Amino acid sequence: MEEETNRHVKRYFKKIYSYYQKSVNKKGIASLRQRIRNEIEPVLKGKVVDIGSGGVTHYNNGKINLLISLDNVFEFLKNC
């Protein structure tokens, strides 16, 4: 049952992948993401795990030694 559910979830995200990537760059979502990033990026250091990154992994504070980016959909991670 769990394997079948995972297969359905992956199929769904493959279907909406291009829409998702466009929406991440839209003003409202991009603005929210930027506000969150402005708060957390300065304090990130050492090893960082970004869970549910959606393939958006641009951290440049110079204190991160290792970044692990996780997402349920491989297509989101292929281009990061």
Short mmCIF file of N, CA and C in Angstrom, two decimals:
data_model
loop_
_atom_site.label_atom_id
_atom_site.label_comp_id
_atom_site.label_asym_id
_atom_site.label_seq_id
_atom_site.Cartn_x
_atom_site.Cartn_y
_atom_site.Cartn_z
N MET A 1 0.82 -1.20 0.00
CA MET A 1 0.00 0.00 0.00
C MET A 1 0.87 1.27 0.00
N GLU A 2 1.88 1.31 0.86
CA GLU A 2 2.75 2.48 0.95
C GLU A 2 3.51 2.69 -0.36
N GLU A 3 3.98 1.61 -0.96
CA GLU A 3 4.70 1.72 -2.23
C GLU A 3 3.79 2.29 -3.33
N GLU A 4 2.54 1.85 -3.34
CA GLU A 4 1.59 2.36 -4.32
C GLU A 4 1.31 3.85 -4.09
N THR A 5 1.19 4.25 -2.84
CA THR A 5 0.97 5.66 -2.52
C THR A 5 2.16 6.49 -2.97
N ASN A 6 3.37 6.01 -2.69
CA ASN A 6 4.57 6.72 -3.13
C ASN A 6 4.61 6.87 -4.64
N ARG A 7 4.22 5.84 -5.34
CA ARG A 7 4.20 5.88 -6.80
C ARG A 7 3.22 6.95 -7.29
N HIS A 8 2.04 7.03 -6.66
CA HIS A 8 1.05 8.03 -7.04
C HIS A 8 1.56 9.45 -6.74
N VAL A 9 2.20 9.63 -5.61
CA VAL A 9 2.73 10.95 -5.24
C VAL A 9 3.80 11.36 -6.24
N LYS A 10 4.71 10.46 -6.57
CA LYS A 10 5.77 10.78 -7.52
C LYS A 10 5.19 11.10 -8.90
N ARG A 11 4.21 10.36 -9.33
CA ARG A 11 3.58 10.61 -10.62
C ARG A 11 2.92 12.00 -10.63
N TYR A 12 2.26 12.34 -9.53
CA TYR A 12 1.62 13.65 -9.42
C TYR A 12 2.64 14.78 -9.52
N PHE A 13 3.73 14.67 -8.78
CA PHE A 13 4.73 15.73 -8.80
C PHE A 13 5.45 15.81 -10.14
N LYS A 14 5.63 14.69 -10.80
CA LYS A 14 6.21 14.73 -12.15
C LYS A 14 5.29 15.52 -13.08
N LYS A 15 4.00 15.36 -12.90
CA LYS A 15 3.01 16.02 -13.74
C LYS A 15 3.01 17.54 -13.50
N ILE A 16 3.18 17.96 -12.25
CA ILE A 16 3.10 19.40 -11.94
C ILE A 16 4.47 20.06 -11.83
N TYR A 17 5.53 19.33 -12.12
CA TYR A 17 6.90 19.83 -11.93
C TYR A 17 7.12 21.19 -12.58
N SER A 18 6.79 21.33 -13.87
CA SER A 18 7.07 22.59 -14.56
C SER A 18 6.25 23.73 -13.96
N TYR A 19 5.00 23.48 -13.60
CA TYR A 19 4.18 24.50 -12.96
C TYR A 19 4.78 24.90 -11.61
N TYR A 20 5.23 23.90 -10.86
CA TYR A 20 5.82 24.17 -9.55
C TYR A 20 7.04 25.07 -9.69
N GLN A 21 7.92 24.73 -10.64
CA GLN A 21 9.15 25.52 -10.81
C GLN A 21 8.81 26.96 -11.18
N LYS A 22 7.79 27.17 -12.02
CA LYS A 22 7.39 28.53 -12.37
C LYS A 22 6.80 29.25 -11.16
N SER A 23 6.02 28.56 -10.37
CA SER A 23 5.35 29.20 -9.23
C SER A 23 6.34 29.58 -8.13
N VAL A 24 7.41 28.83 -8.00
CA VAL A 24 8.43 29.15 -6.99
C VAL A 24 9.03 30.51 -7.27
N ASN A 25 9.08 30.88 -8.53
CA ASN A 25 9.67 32.16 -8.90
C ASN A 25 8.66 33.30 -8.97
N LYS A 26 7.38 33.03 -8.73
CA LYS A 26 6.38 34.10 -8.73
C LYS A 26 6.60 35.02 -7.54
N LYS A 27 6.15 36.23 -7.68
CA LYS A 27 6.43 37.27 -6.69
C LYS A 27 6.02 36.89 -5.27
N GLY A 28 4.80 36.41 -5.05
CA GLY A 28 4.33 36.11 -3.70
C GLY A 28 5.13 35.01 -3.03
N ILE A 29 5.33 33.93 -3.75
CA ILE A 29 6.08 32.80 -3.18
C ILE A 29 7.54 33.16 -3.04
N ALA A 30 8.10 33.81 -4.05
CA ALA A 30 9.51 34.20 -3.99
C ALA A 30 9.75 35.17 -2.84
N SER A 31 8.79 36.07 -2.62
CA SER A 31 8.91 37.04 -1.54
C SER A 31 8.89 36.35 -0.17
N LEU A 32 7.98 35.41 -0.01
CA LEU A 32 7.91 34.67 1.25
C LEU A 32 9.19 33.87 1.48
N ARG A 33 9.62 33.19 0.45
CA ARG A 33 10.86 32.40 0.56
C ARG A 33 12.03 33.29 0.91
N GLN A 34 12.09 34.48 0.31
CA GLN A 34 13.20 35.40 0.59
C GLN A 34 13.14 35.91 2.03
N ARG A 35 11.95 36.21 2.52
CA ARG A 35 11.83 36.66 3.92
C ARG A 35 12.27 35.58 4.90
N ILE A 36 11.87 34.34 4.64
CA ILE A 36 12.30 33.23 5.50
C ILE A 36 13.81 33.08 5.42
N ARG A 37 14.33 33.12 4.20
CA ARG A 37 15.78 32.97 4.01
C ARG A 37 16.55 34.07 4.73
N ASN A 38 16.05 35.29 4.65
CA ASN A 38 16.72 36.40 5.34
C ASN A 38 16.82 36.17 6.84
N GLU A 39 15.85 35.49 7.41
CA GLU A 39 15.85 35.22 8.85
C GLU A 39 16.78 34.06 9.22
N ILE A 40 16.75 32.99 8.44
CA ILE A 40 17.49 31.79 8.85
C ILE A 40 18.90 31.68 8.27
N GLU A 41 19.13 32.21 7.08
CA GLU A 41 20.44 32.01 6.47
C GLU A 41 21.60 32.54 7.31
N PRO A 42 21.49 33.71 7.94
CA PRO A 42 22.62 34.20 8.72
C PRO A 42 23.04 33.28 9.88
N VAL A 43 22.13 32.47 10.38
CA VAL A 43 22.48 31.62 11.53
C VAL A 43 22.82 30.18 11.12
N LEU A 44 22.68 29.86 9.84
CA LEU A 44 23.03 28.51 9.40
C LEU A 44 24.55 28.36 9.37
N LYS A 45 25.01 27.22 9.89
CA LYS A 45 26.46 26.96 9.85
C LYS A 45 26.70 25.48 9.99
N GLY A 46 27.87 25.05 9.62
CA GLY A 46 28.23 23.63 9.73
C GLY A 46 27.46 22.78 8.75
N LYS A 47 26.81 21.77 9.28
CA LYS A 47 26.02 20.85 8.46
C LYS A 47 24.56 21.29 8.48
N VAL A 48 23.96 21.44 7.29
CA VAL A 48 22.58 21.89 7.16
C VAL A 48 21.80 20.86 6.36
N VAL A 49 20.63 20.49 6.87
CA VAL A 49 19.72 19.60 6.16
C VAL A 49 18.48 20.40 5.80
N ASP A 50 18.25 20.53 4.50
CA ASP A 50 17.08 21.25 3.99
C ASP A 50 16.05 20.22 3.56
N ILE A 51 15.04 20.02 4.38
CA ILE A 51 14.01 19.00 4.13
C ILE A 51 12.86 19.63 3.37
N GLY A 52 12.52 19.02 2.24
CA GLY A 52 11.45 19.57 1.41
C GLY A 52 11.91 20.78 0.64
N SER A 53 13.14 20.76 0.18
CA SER A 53 13.74 21.93 -0.46
C SER A 53 13.10 22.30 -1.79
N GLY A 54 12.50 21.34 -2.46
CA GLY A 54 11.92 21.62 -3.77
C GLY A 54 12.98 21.95 -4.80
N GLY A 55 14.22 21.62 -4.50
CA GLY A 55 15.31 21.92 -5.42
C GLY A 55 15.82 23.34 -5.32
N VAL A 56 15.34 24.09 -4.33
CA VAL A 56 15.78 25.46 -4.14
C VAL A 56 16.78 25.47 -2.99
N THR A 57 18.05 25.47 -3.33
CA THR A 57 19.08 25.36 -2.29
C THR A 57 20.21 26.35 -2.56
N HIS A 58 19.94 27.61 -2.38
CA HIS A 58 20.94 28.65 -2.62
C HIS A 58 21.25 29.33 -1.29
N TYR A 59 22.23 28.81 -0.59
CA TYR A 59 22.66 29.42 0.66
C TYR A 59 24.09 29.90 0.47
N ASN A 60 24.35 31.14 0.77
CA ASN A 60 25.67 31.71 0.49
C ASN A 60 26.25 32.48 1.67
N ASN A 61 26.06 32.00 2.87
CA ASN A 61 26.57 32.77 4.00
C ASN A 61 28.03 32.43 4.34
N GLY A 62 28.60 31.46 3.67
CA GLY A 62 30.01 31.12 3.88
C GLY A 62 30.29 30.29 5.12
N LYS A 63 29.28 29.98 5.93
CA LYS A 63 29.49 29.21 7.16
C LYS A 63 29.01 27.77 7.04
N ILE A 64 28.43 27.41 5.90
CA ILE A 64 27.90 26.07 5.71
C ILE A 64 28.99 25.17 5.12
N ASN A 65 29.32 24.11 5.84
CA ASN A 65 30.34 23.17 5.38
C ASN A 65 29.74 22.07 4.52
N LEU A 66 28.52 21.67 4.85
CA LEU A 66 27.86 20.58 4.13
C LEU A 66 26.37 20.88 4.07
N LEU A 67 25.81 20.81 2.86
CA LEU A 67 24.38 21.03 2.68
C LEU A 67 23.76 19.76 2.12
N ILE A 68 22.79 19.23 2.82
CA ILE A 68 22.05 18.06 2.36
C ILE A 68 20.65 18.54 2.03
N SER A 69 20.27 18.37 0.77
CA SER A 69 18.97 18.83 0.30
C SER A 69 18.09 17.62 0.03
N LEU A 70 16.94 17.57 0.70
CA LEU A 70 16.03 16.44 0.56
C LEU A 70 14.69 16.88 -0.01
N ASP A 71 14.14 16.04 -0.87
CA ASP A 71 12.80 16.26 -1.37
C ASP A 71 12.25 14.92 -1.82
N ASN A 72 10.95 14.78 -1.80
CA ASN A 72 10.30 13.52 -2.18
C ASN A 72 10.32 13.30 -3.69
N VAL A 73 10.57 14.36 -4.45
CA VAL A 73 10.53 14.26 -5.90
C VAL A 73 11.93 14.51 -6.46
N PHE A 74 12.50 13.47 -7.05
CA PHE A 74 13.86 13.53 -7.57
C PHE A 74 14.01 14.63 -8.62
N GLU A 75 12.99 14.86 -9.44
CA GLU A 75 13.08 15.87 -10.49
C GLU A 75 13.39 17.25 -9.91
N PHE A 76 12.91 17.54 -8.71
CA PHE A 76 13.19 18.83 -8.09
C PHE A 76 14.66 18.98 -7.73
N LEU A 77 15.31 17.86 -7.45
CA LEU A 77 16.70 17.90 -7.00
C LEU A 77 17.70 17.77 -8.12
N LYS A 78 17.28 17.30 -9.29
CA LYS A 78 18.21 17.05 -10.39
C LYS A 78 18.97 18.28 -10.83
N ASN A 79 18.35 19.44 -10.75
CA ASN A 79 18.97 20.65 -11.27
C ASN A 79 19.59 21.55 -10.22
N CYS A 80 19.64 21.10 -8.95
CA CYS A 80 20.23 22.00 -7.96
C CYS A 80 21.70 21.75 -7.79
#
